[in-house]
Amino acid sequence: HLTMADYWRWWVIHLWVEGMFEVFAVVALVCLASMAFAEGEVVHKKKSMIDLFQATGLVGYLMVLLSMVGTACAIENFVNVRREKLAPTPLVQDLQALIEEEQFDEAIELCDQEGGYISNLVGAALRYRLAGYEEMIQALEAAANEESFKLQAKISYLSLVGNTGPLLGLLGTVTGMISSFQKIEQMKAPTPGDLAEGVYESLVNTTMGLFIGIVFLTVFFFFKNKVTKMTLSMNLQAVDLLKNMAMKSH
């Protein structure tokens, strides 16, 4: 299992290698464009955002699609990864009342009906009530590990989007370089306009890829920290619901 420090170390190295390649690619394209500018007359024409996006080609549309998927995942997590959804207060109160009244079968039935994080933990523990309190806690811990894994897997799609974005940007950088070199090969004296399309494709794709990576990795780590804090708190809450049974067992 990777620790948070190991993950950050890997991500920094990943960005450094990718960034060095993109810097090399951009410098190469700028040098080629400078050579063309030295031989031709410069025509200043500001491009609109639509013109810049159209220069990205197929890779740009793939990144837009990726952004839509990432946004949908972020919205879904904002709606569902909340304490009110995973451990509703009315449900916790009902479970506490049933456990205090020793209506364990009714409590298990309620957990099965409601589902969710806290219900699965308490339901798993109550099924081992006849085996003793220690076995109940072990069953609760096993259920907590499973439920925590489900939540972490759910938010991991944001990390996938955040890591895929810069890679697509790198792909766009390479395709832009290929386009520019093809222009140079086909023409004896390429003009700035001839090379501009490839340069724009490289730079805009790189910018879009980095933007996707920054946004969705930030959102991913926000949810990662949120899930870690929530699961710890809900685990303690589930144990607290069973404390009366521990007192009675001694």
mmCIF file of N, CA and C in Angstrom, residues 4-119:
data_model
loop_
_atom_site.group_PDB
_atom_site.id
_atom_site.type_symbol
_atom_site.label_atom_id
_atom_site.label_comp_id
_atom_site.label_asym_id
_atom_site.label_seq_id
_atom_site.Cartn_x
_atom_site.Cartn_y
_atom_site.Cartn_z
ATOM 1 N N MET A 4 0.728 8.359 1.783
ATOM 2 C CA MET A 4 0.483 9.644 1.142
ATOM 3 C C MET A 4 1.793 10.263 0.657
ATOM 4 N N ALA A 5 2.863 10.118 1.461
ATOM 5 C CA ALA A 5 4.158 10.673 1.062
ATOM 6 C C ALA A 5 4.690 9.991 -0.191
ATOM 7 N N ASP A 6 4.536 8.648 -0.257
ATOM 8 C CA ASP A 6 4.987 7.919 -1.447
ATOM 9 C C ASP A 6 4.212 8.350 -2.681
ATOM 10 N N TYR A 7 2.895 8.554 -2.507
ATOM 11 C CA TYR A 7 2.072 8.960 -3.647
ATOM 12 C C TYR A 7 2.499 10.327 -4.149
ATOM 13 N N TRP A 8 2.712 11.267 -3.235
ATOM 14 C CA TRP A 8 3.135 12.606 -3.639
ATOM 15 C C TRP A 8 4.502 12.565 -4.300
ATOM 16 N N ARG A 9 5.410 11.732 -3.775
ATOM 17 C CA ARG A 9 6.751 11.620 -4.365
ATOM 18 C C ARG A 9 6.657 11.092 -5.800
ATOM 19 N N TRP A 10 5.809 10.069 -5.984
ATOM 20 C CA TRP A 10 5.622 9.541 -7.342
ATOM 21 C C TRP A 10 5.021 10.592 -8.259
ATOM 22 N N TRP A 11 4.058 11.373 -7.782
ATOM 23 C CA TRP A 11 3.383 12.359 -8.615
ATOM 24 C C TRP A 11 4.332 13.494 -8.991
ATOM 25 N N VAL A 12 5.199 13.905 -8.054
ATOM 26 C CA VAL A 12 6.168 14.965 -8.355
ATOM 27 C C VAL A 12 7.141 14.506 -9.432
ATOM 28 N N ILE A 13 7.640 13.269 -9.303
ATOM 29 C CA ILE A 13 8.562 12.735 -10.320
ATOM 30 C C ILE A 13 7.863 12.616 -11.661
ATOM 31 N N HIS A 14 6.600 12.156 -11.618
ATOM 32 C CA HIS A 14 5.820 12.022 -12.847
ATOM 33 C C HIS A 14 5.659 13.368 -13.545
ATOM 34 N N LEU A 15 5.312 14.395 -12.795
ATOM 35 C CA LEU A 15 5.144 15.723 -13.373
ATOM 36 C C LEU A 15 6.466 16.281 -13.884
ATOM 37 N N TRP A 16 7.551 16.004 -13.149
ATOM 38 C CA TRP A 16 8.856 16.539 -13.546
ATOM 39 C C TRP A 16 9.281 15.947 -14.889
ATOM 40 N N VAL A 17 9.147 14.621 -15.039
ATOM 41 C CA VAL A 17 9.544 13.977 -16.298
ATOM 42 C C VAL A 17 8.678 14.483 -17.444
ATOM 43 N N GLU A 18 7.364 14.515 -17.199
ATOM 44 C CA GLU A 18 6.457 14.982 -18.255
ATOM 45 C C GLU A 18 6.706 16.447 -18.577
ATOM 46 N N GLY A 19 6.943 17.240 -17.535
ATOM 47 C CA GLY A 19 7.187 18.662 -17.756
ATOM 48 C C GLY A 19 8.459 18.909 -18.537
ATOM 49 N N MET A 20 9.527 18.169 -18.270
ATOM 50 C CA MET A 20 10.779 18.334 -18.999
ATOM 51 C C MET A 20 10.593 18.008 -20.474
ATOM 52 N N PHE A 21 9.835 16.947 -20.756
ATOM 53 C CA PHE A 21 9.601 16.597 -22.159
ATOM 54 C C PHE A 21 8.796 17.684 -22.856
ATOM 55 N N GLU A 22 7.774 18.196 -22.176
ATOM 56 C CA GLU A 22 6.949 19.232 -22.789
ATOM 57 C C GLU A 22 7.742 20.521 -22.985
ATOM 58 N N VAL A 23 8.621 20.848 -22.035
ATOM 59 C CA VAL A 23 9.468 22.031 -22.206
ATOM 60 C C VAL A 23 10.376 21.861 -23.412
ATOM 61 N N PHE A 24 10.959 20.667 -23.543
ATOM 62 C CA PHE A 24 11.809 20.395 -24.698
ATOM 63 C C PHE A 24 11.024 20.538 -26.004
ATOM 64 N N ALA A 25 9.805 19.996 -26.012
ATOM 65 C CA ALA A 25 8.987 20.067 -27.220
ATOM 66 C C ALA A 25 8.632 21.508 -27.569
ATOM 67 N N VAL A 26 8.261 22.279 -26.552
ATOM 68 C CA VAL A 26 7.884 23.674 -26.793
ATOM 69 C C VAL A 26 9.082 24.487 -27.274
ATOM 70 N N VAL A 27 10.245 24.256 -26.652
ATOM 71 C CA VAL A 27 11.451 24.982 -27.068
ATOM 72 C C VAL A 27 11.792 24.653 -28.522
ATOM 73 N N ALA A 28 11.648 23.370 -28.894
ATOM 74 C CA ALA A 28 11.939 22.980 -30.268
ATOM 75 C C ALA A 28 11.001 23.672 -31.241
ATOM 76 N N LEU A 29 9.728 23.729 -30.887
ATOM 77 C CA LEU A 29 8.762 24.382 -31.765
ATOM 78 C C LEU A 29 9.014 25.884 -31.853
ATOM 79 N N VAL A 30 9.367 26.495 -30.728
ATOM 80 C CA VAL A 30 9.647 27.935 -30.745
ATOM 81 C C VAL A 30 10.852 28.240 -31.613
ATOM 82 N N CYS A 31 11.876 27.381 -31.536
ATOM 83 C CA CYS A 31 13.061 27.587 -32.377
ATOM 84 C C CYS A 31 12.700 27.475 -33.852
ATOM 85 N N LEU A 32 11.880 26.491 -34.171
ATOM 86 C CA LEU A 32 11.465 26.343 -35.565
ATOM 87 C C LEU A 32 10.652 27.544 -36.024
ATOM 88 N N ALA A 33 9.767 28.005 -35.163
ATOM 89 C CA ALA A 33 8.956 29.167 -35.527
ATOM 90 C C ALA A 33 9.817 30.413 -35.673
ATOM 91 N N SER A 34 10.841 30.545 -34.828
ATOM 92 C CA SER A 34 11.720 31.710 -34.912
ATOM 93 C C SER A 34 12.483 31.724 -36.229
ATOM 94 N N MET A 35 12.905 30.543 -36.661
ATOM 95 C CA MET A 35 13.603 30.464 -37.943
ATOM 96 C C MET A 35 12.677 30.879 -39.080
ATOM 97 N N ALA A 36 11.415 30.479 -38.967
ATOM 98 C CA ALA A 36 10.464 30.850 -40.014
ATOM 99 C C ALA A 36 10.164 32.337 -39.974
ATOM 100 N N PHE A 37 10.054 32.881 -38.768
ATOM 101 C CA PHE A 37 9.786 34.313 -38.638
ATOM 102 C C PHE A 37 10.923 35.152 -39.200
ATOM 103 N N ALA A 38 12.148 34.627 -39.113
ATOM 104 C CA ALA A 38 13.297 35.384 -39.614
ATOM 105 C C ALA A 38 13.251 35.525 -41.126
ATOM 106 N N GLU A 39 12.532 34.616 -41.795
ATOM 107 C CA GLU A 39 12.495 34.640 -43.242
ATOM 108 C C GLU A 39 11.207 35.233 -43.802
ATOM 109 N N GLY A 40 10.235 35.456 -42.957
ATOM 110 C CA GLY A 40 8.943 35.941 -43.450
ATOM 111 C C GLY A 40 8.467 37.145 -42.688
ATOM 112 N N GLU A 41 7.453 37.746 -43.193
ATOM 113 C CA GLU A 41 6.864 38.917 -42.560
ATOM 114 C C GLU A 41 5.852 38.463 -41.520
ATOM 115 N N VAL A 42 5.888 39.053 -40.352
ATOM 116 C CA VAL A 42 5.007 38.678 -39.258
ATOM 117 C C VAL A 42 3.680 39.394 -39.419
ATOM 118 N N VAL A 43 2.614 38.615 -39.361
ATOM 119 C CA VAL A 43 1.269 39.182 -39.429
ATOM 120 C C VAL A 43 0.590 38.928 -38.094
ATOM 121 N N HIS A 44 0.274 39.983 -37.359
ATOM 122 C CA HIS A 44 -0.318 39.844 -36.030
ATOM 123 C C HIS A 44 -1.834 39.722 -36.175
ATOM 124 N N LYS A 45 -2.326 38.602 -35.719
ATOM 125 C CA LYS A 45 -3.767 38.383 -35.724
ATOM 126 C C LYS A 45 -4.130 37.586 -34.481
ATOM 127 N N LYS A 46 -4.899 38.204 -33.627
ATOM 128 C CA LYS A 46 -5.267 37.554 -32.373
ATOM 129 C C LYS A 46 -6.323 36.495 -32.625
ATOM 130 N N LYS A 47 -6.071 35.298 -32.089
ATOM 131 C CA LYS A 47 -7.011 34.203 -32.257
ATOM 132 C C LYS A 47 -8.008 34.182 -31.103
ATOM 133 N N SER A 48 -9.232 33.805 -31.407
ATOM 134 C CA SER A 48 -10.265 33.671 -30.380
ATOM 135 C C SER A 48 -10.086 32.339 -29.653
ATOM 136 N N MET A 49 -10.831 32.168 -28.552
ATOM 137 C CA MET A 49 -10.759 30.924 -27.798
ATOM 138 C C MET A 49 -11.227 29.747 -28.649
ATOM 139 N N ILE A 50 -12.223 29.988 -29.485
ATOM 140 C CA ILE A 50 -12.724 28.917 -30.363
ATOM 141 C C ILE A 50 -11.651 28.512 -31.365
ATOM 142 N N ASP A 51 -10.943 29.504 -31.913
ATOM 143 C CA ASP A 51 -9.868 29.201 -32.861
ATOM 144 C C ASP A 51 -8.765 28.393 -32.191
ATOM 145 N N LEU A 52 -8.436 28.766 -30.958
ATOM 146 C CA LEU A 52 -7.394 28.047 -30.228
ATOM 147 C C LEU A 52 -7.824 26.612 -29.944
ATOM 148 N N PHE A 53 -9.098 26.440 -29.567
ATOM 149 C CA PHE A 53 -9.574 25.083 -29.290
ATOM 150 C C PHE A 53 -9.596 24.234 -30.551
ATOM 151 N N GLN A 54 -10.001 24.811 -31.654
ATOM 152 C CA GLN A 54 -10.043 24.055 -32.907
ATOM 153 C C GLN A 54 -8.660 23.591 -33.338
ATOM 154 N N ALA A 55 -7.624 24.303 -32.887
ATOM 155 C CA ALA A 55 -6.257 23.903 -33.226
ATOM 156 C C ALA A 55 -5.814 22.654 -32.484
ATOM 157 N N THR A 56 -6.560 22.255 -31.432
ATOM 158 C CA THR A 56 -6.139 21.088 -30.642
ATOM 159 C C THR A 56 -6.402 19.775 -31.352
ATOM 160 N N GLY A 57 -7.304 19.762 -32.319
ATOM 161 C CA GLY A 57 -7.590 18.532 -33.050
ATOM 162 C C GLY A 57 -8.365 17.526 -32.210
ATOM 163 N N LEU A 58 -8.199 16.251 -32.524
ATOM 164 C CA LEU A 58 -8.933 15.182 -31.860
ATOM 165 C C LEU A 58 -8.611 15.113 -30.379
ATOM 166 N N VAL A 59 -7.359 15.371 -30.015
ATOM 167 C CA VAL A 59 -6.955 15.289 -28.614
ATOM 168 C C VAL A 59 -7.732 16.298 -27.772
ATOM 169 N N GLY A 60 -7.987 17.476 -28.317
ATOM 170 C CA GLY A 60 -8.751 18.483 -27.591
ATOM 171 C C GLY A 60 -10.159 18.009 -27.266
ATOM 172 N N TYR A 61 -10.810 17.360 -28.212
ATOM 173 C CA TYR A 61 -12.160 16.833 -27.979
ATOM 174 C C TYR A 61 -12.138 15.700 -26.948
ATOM 175 N N LEU A 62 -11.078 14.896 -26.968
ATOM 176 C CA LEU A 62 -10.945 13.851 -25.965
ATOM 177 C C LEU A 62 -10.817 14.451 -24.566
ATOM 178 N N MET A 63 -10.080 15.559 -24.449
ATOM 179 C CA MET A 63 -9.928 16.198 -23.146
ATOM 180 C C MET A 63 -11.218 16.850 -22.678
ATOM 181 N N VAL A 64 -11.999 17.380 -23.603
ATOM 182 C CA VAL A 64 -13.307 17.918 -23.234
ATOM 183 C C VAL A 64 -14.199 16.802 -22.704
ATOM 184 N N LEU A 65 -14.189 15.661 -23.387
ATOM 185 C CA LEU A 65 -14.971 14.509 -22.931
ATOM 186 C C LEU A 65 -14.493 14.044 -21.564
ATOM 187 N N LEU A 66 -13.184 14.006 -21.376
ATOM 188 C CA LEU A 66 -12.618 13.619 -20.090
ATOM 189 C C LEU A 66 -13.043 14.590 -18.992
ATOM 190 N N SER A 67 -13.060 15.880 -19.302
ATOM 191 C CA SER A 67 -13.486 16.877 -18.325
ATOM 192 C C SER A 67 -14.951 16.698 -17.940
ATOM 193 N N MET A 68 -15.785 16.351 -18.913
ATOM 194 C CA MET A 68 -17.198 16.115 -18.626
ATOM 195 C C MET A 68 -17.372 14.914 -17.706
ATOM 196 N N VAL A 69 -16.617 13.849 -17.963
ATOM 197 C CA VAL A 69 -16.681 12.672 -17.098
ATOM 198 C C VAL A 69 -16.220 13.020 -15.687
ATOM 199 N N GLY A 70 -15.107 13.754 -15.589
ATOM 200 C CA GLY A 70 -14.604 14.146 -14.281
ATOM 201 C C GLY A 70 -15.569 15.045 -13.529
ATOM 202 N N THR A 71 -16.197 15.961 -14.243
ATOM 203 C CA THR A 71 -17.172 16.853 -13.600
ATOM 204 C C THR A 71 -18.371 16.070 -13.087
ATOM 205 N N ALA A 72 -18.842 15.092 -13.878
ATOM 206 C CA ALA A 72 -19.959 14.256 -13.437
ATOM 207 C C ALA A 72 -19.585 13.468 -12.182
ATOM 208 N N CYS A 73 -18.360 12.935 -12.139
ATOM 209 C CA CYS A 73 -17.903 12.203 -10.954
ATOM 210 C C CYS A 73 -17.817 13.123 -9.739
ATOM 211 N N ALA A 74 -17.317 14.334 -9.939
ATOM 212 C CA ALA A 74 -17.190 15.285 -8.836
ATOM 213 C C ALA A 74 -18.563 15.660 -8.275
ATOM 214 N N ILE A 75 -19.524 15.920 -9.159
ATOM 215 C CA ILE A 75 -20.872 16.275 -8.705
ATOM 216 C C ILE A 75 -21.500 15.112 -7.948
ATOM 217 N N GLU A 76 -21.335 13.893 -8.490
ATOM 218 C CA GLU A 76 -21.905 12.721 -7.834
ATOM 219 C C GLU A 76 -21.319 12.520 -6.444
ATOM 220 N N ASN A 77 -20.015 12.756 -6.301
ATOM 221 C CA ASN A 77 -19.382 12.618 -4.992
ATOM 222 C C ASN A 77 -19.796 13.734 -4.042
ATOM 223 N N PHE A 78 -19.949 14.945 -4.562
ATOM 224 C CA PHE A 78 -20.412 16.042 -3.719
ATOM 225 C C PHE A 78 -21.802 15.741 -3.144
ATOM 226 N N VAL A 79 -22.624 15.062 -3.942
ATOM 227 C CA VAL A 79 -23.999 14.776 -3.509
ATOM 228 C C VAL A 79 -24.044 13.599 -2.534
ATOM 229 N N ASN A 80 -23.277 12.544 -2.808
ATOM 230 C CA ASN A 80 -23.434 11.288 -2.069
ATOM 231 C C ASN A 80 -22.385 11.050 -0.985
ATOM 232 N N VAL A 81 -21.206 11.575 -1.136
ATOM 233 C CA VAL A 81 -20.173 11.353 -0.110
ATOM 234 C C VAL A 81 -20.321 12.434 0.963
ATOM 235 N N ARG A 82 -21.354 12.261 1.764
ATOM 236 C CA ARG A 82 -21.654 13.191 2.852
ATOM 237 C C ARG A 82 -22.078 12.394 4.084
ATOM 238 N N ARG A 83 -21.844 12.981 5.230
ATOM 239 C CA ARG A 83 -22.203 12.312 6.485
ATOM 240 C C ARG A 83 -23.706 12.054 6.553
ATOM 241 N N GLU A 84 -24.494 12.981 6.038
ATOM 242 C CA GLU A 84 -25.947 12.837 6.079
ATOM 243 C C GLU A 84 -26.428 11.656 5.253
ATOM 244 N N LYS A 85 -25.674 11.293 4.219
ATOM 245 C CA LYS A 85 -26.029 10.160 3.379
ATOM 246 C C LYS A 85 -25.524 8.839 3.954
ATOM 247 N N LEU A 86 -24.322 8.852 4.508
ATOM 248 C CA LEU A 86 -23.687 7.619 4.962
ATOM 249 C C LEU A 86 -24.104 7.220 6.370
ATOM 250 N N ALA A 87 -24.405 8.210 7.209
ATOM 251 C CA ALA A 87 -24.810 7.927 8.591
ATOM 252 C C ALA A 87 -25.867 8.940 9.019
ATOM 253 N N PRO A 88 -27.092 8.815 8.512
ATOM 254 C CA PRO A 88 -28.145 9.784 8.843
ATOM 255 C C PRO A 88 -28.444 9.787 10.344
ATOM 256 N N THR A 89 -28.627 10.951 10.884
ATOM 257 C CA THR A 89 -28.895 11.079 12.325
ATOM 258 C C THR A 89 -30.146 10.324 12.760
ATOM 259 N N PRO A 90 -31.279 10.414 12.050
ATOM 260 C CA PRO A 90 -32.464 9.645 12.468
ATOM 261 C C PRO A 90 -32.205 8.136 12.515
ATOM 262 N N LEU A 91 -31.438 7.610 11.558
ATOM 263 C CA LEU A 91 -31.122 6.185 11.548
ATOM 264 C C LEU A 91 -30.279 5.804 12.759
ATOM 265 N N VAL A 92 -29.288 6.613 13.073
ATOM 266 C CA VAL A 92 -28.434 6.340 14.233
ATOM 267 C C VAL A 92 -29.259 6.351 15.511
ATOM 268 N N GLN A 93 -30.185 7.291 15.629
ATOM 269 C CA GLN A 93 -31.042 7.357 16.820
ATOM 270 C C GLN A 93 -31.942 6.133 16.923
ATOM 271 N N ASP A 94 -32.497 5.695 15.808
ATOM 272 C CA ASP A 94 -33.348 4.503 15.820
ATOM 273 C C ASP A 94 -32.551 3.259 16.207
ATOM 274 N N LEU A 95 -31.340 3.127 15.670
ATOM 275 C CA LEU A 95 -30.506 1.982 16.014
ATOM 276 C C LEU A 95 -30.122 2.003 17.487
ATOM 277 N N GLN A 96 -29.803 3.173 17.989
ATOM 278 C CA GLN A 96 -29.434 3.281 19.397
ATOM 279 C C GLN A 96 -30.601 2.868 20.298
ATOM 280 N N ALA A 97 -31.812 3.293 19.938
ATOM 281 C CA ALA A 97 -32.990 2.943 20.740
ATOM 282 C C ALA A 97 -33.242 1.435 20.706
ATOM 283 N N LEU A 98 -33.135 0.820 19.538
ATOM 284 C CA LEU A 98 -33.374 -0.618 19.423
ATOM 285 C C LEU A 98 -32.325 -1.422 20.182
ATOM 286 N N ILE A 99 -31.069 -0.980 20.111
ATOM 287 C CA ILE A 99 -29.996 -1.694 20.820
ATOM 288 C C ILE A 99 -30.176 -1.564 22.325
ATOM 289 N N GLU A 100 -30.540 -0.389 22.810
ATOM 290 C CA GLU A 100 -30.765 -0.203 24.251
ATOM 291 C C GLU A 100 -31.933 -1.040 24.750
ATOM 292 N N GLU A 101 -32.922 -1.265 23.880
ATOM 293 C CA GLU A 101 -34.076 -2.092 24.244
ATOM 294 C C GLU A 101 -33.834 -3.571 23.957
ATOM 295 N N GLU A 102 -32.620 -3.900 23.504
ATOM 296 C CA GLU A 102 -32.196 -5.264 23.194
ATOM 297 C C GLU A 102 -33.055 -5.910 22.105
ATOM 298 N N GLN A 103 -33.546 -5.101 21.203
ATOM 299 C CA GLN A 103 -34.283 -5.605 20.034
ATOM 300 C C GLN A 103 -33.293 -5.754 18.871
ATOM 301 N N PHE A 104 -32.422 -6.730 19.011
ATOM 302 C CA PHE A 104 -31.310 -6.864 18.068
ATOM 303 C C PHE A 104 -31.765 -7.329 16.682
ATOM 304 N N ASP A 105 -32.733 -8.224 16.633
ATOM 305 C CA ASP A 105 -33.216 -8.694 15.331
ATOM 306 C C ASP A 105 -33.848 -7.551 14.538
ATOM 307 N N GLU A 106 -34.602 -6.699 15.248
ATOM 308 C CA GLU A 106 -35.204 -5.535 14.591
ATOM 309 C C GLU A 106 -34.123 -4.562 14.121
ATOM 310 N N ALA A 107 -33.063 -4.423 14.922
ATOM 311 C CA ALA A 107 -31.964 -3.531 14.529
ATOM 312 C C ALA A 107 -31.258 -4.050 13.281
ATOM 313 N N ILE A 108 -31.039 -5.375 13.216
ATOM 314 C CA ILE A 108 -30.401 -5.960 12.033
ATOM 315 C C ILE A 108 -31.287 -5.780 10.807
ATOM 316 N N GLU A 109 -32.590 -5.966 10.995
ATOM 317 C CA GLU A 109 -33.523 -5.786 9.882
ATOM 318 C C GLU A 109 -33.521 -4.345 9.381
ATOM 319 N N LEU A 110 -33.454 -3.400 10.314
ATOM 320 C CA LEU A 110 -33.393 -1.985 9.931
ATOM 321 C C LEU A 110 -32.107 -1.690 9.165
ATOM 322 N N CYS A 111 -31.003 -2.275 9.600
ATOM 323 C CA CYS A 111 -29.725 -2.069 8.901
ATOM 324 C C CYS A 111 -29.786 -2.611 7.476
ATOM 325 N N ASP A 112 -30.410 -3.774 7.324
ATOM 326 C CA ASP A 112 -30.522 -4.362 5.987
ATOM 327 C C ASP A 112 -31.413 -3.520 5.082
ATOM 328 N N GLN A 113 -32.444 -2.931 5.648
ATOM 329 C CA GLN A 113 -33.357 -2.117 4.848
ATOM 330 C C GLN A 113 -32.720 -0.799 4.420
ATOM 331 N N GLU A 114 -32.025 -0.162 5.321
ATOM 332 C CA GLU A 114 -31.470 1.167 5.050
ATOM 333 C C GLU A 114 -30.184 1.107 4.232
ATOM 334 N N GLY A 115 -29.318 0.134 4.522
ATOM 335 C CA GLY A 115 -28.028 0.093 3.842
ATOM 336 C C GLY A 115 -27.180 1.290 4.238
ATOM 337 N N GLY A 116 -26.069 1.473 3.561
ATOM 338 C CA GLY A 116 -25.191 2.599 3.871
ATOM 339 C C GLY A 116 -24.061 2.206 4.803
ATOM 340 N N TYR A 117 -23.188 3.127 5.049
ATOM 341 C CA TYR A 117 -21.954 2.859 5.791
ATOM 342 C C TYR A 117 -22.238 2.412 7.217
ATOM 343 N N ILE A 118 -22.905 3.244 8.001
ATOM 344 C CA ILE A 118 -23.117 2.948 9.415
ATOM 345 C C ILE A 118 -24.006 1.726 9.589
ATOM 346 N N SER A 119 -24.975 1.537 8.693
ATOM 347 C CA SER A 119 -25.870 0.383 8.793
ATOM 348 C C SER A 119 -25.115 -0.919 8.575
#
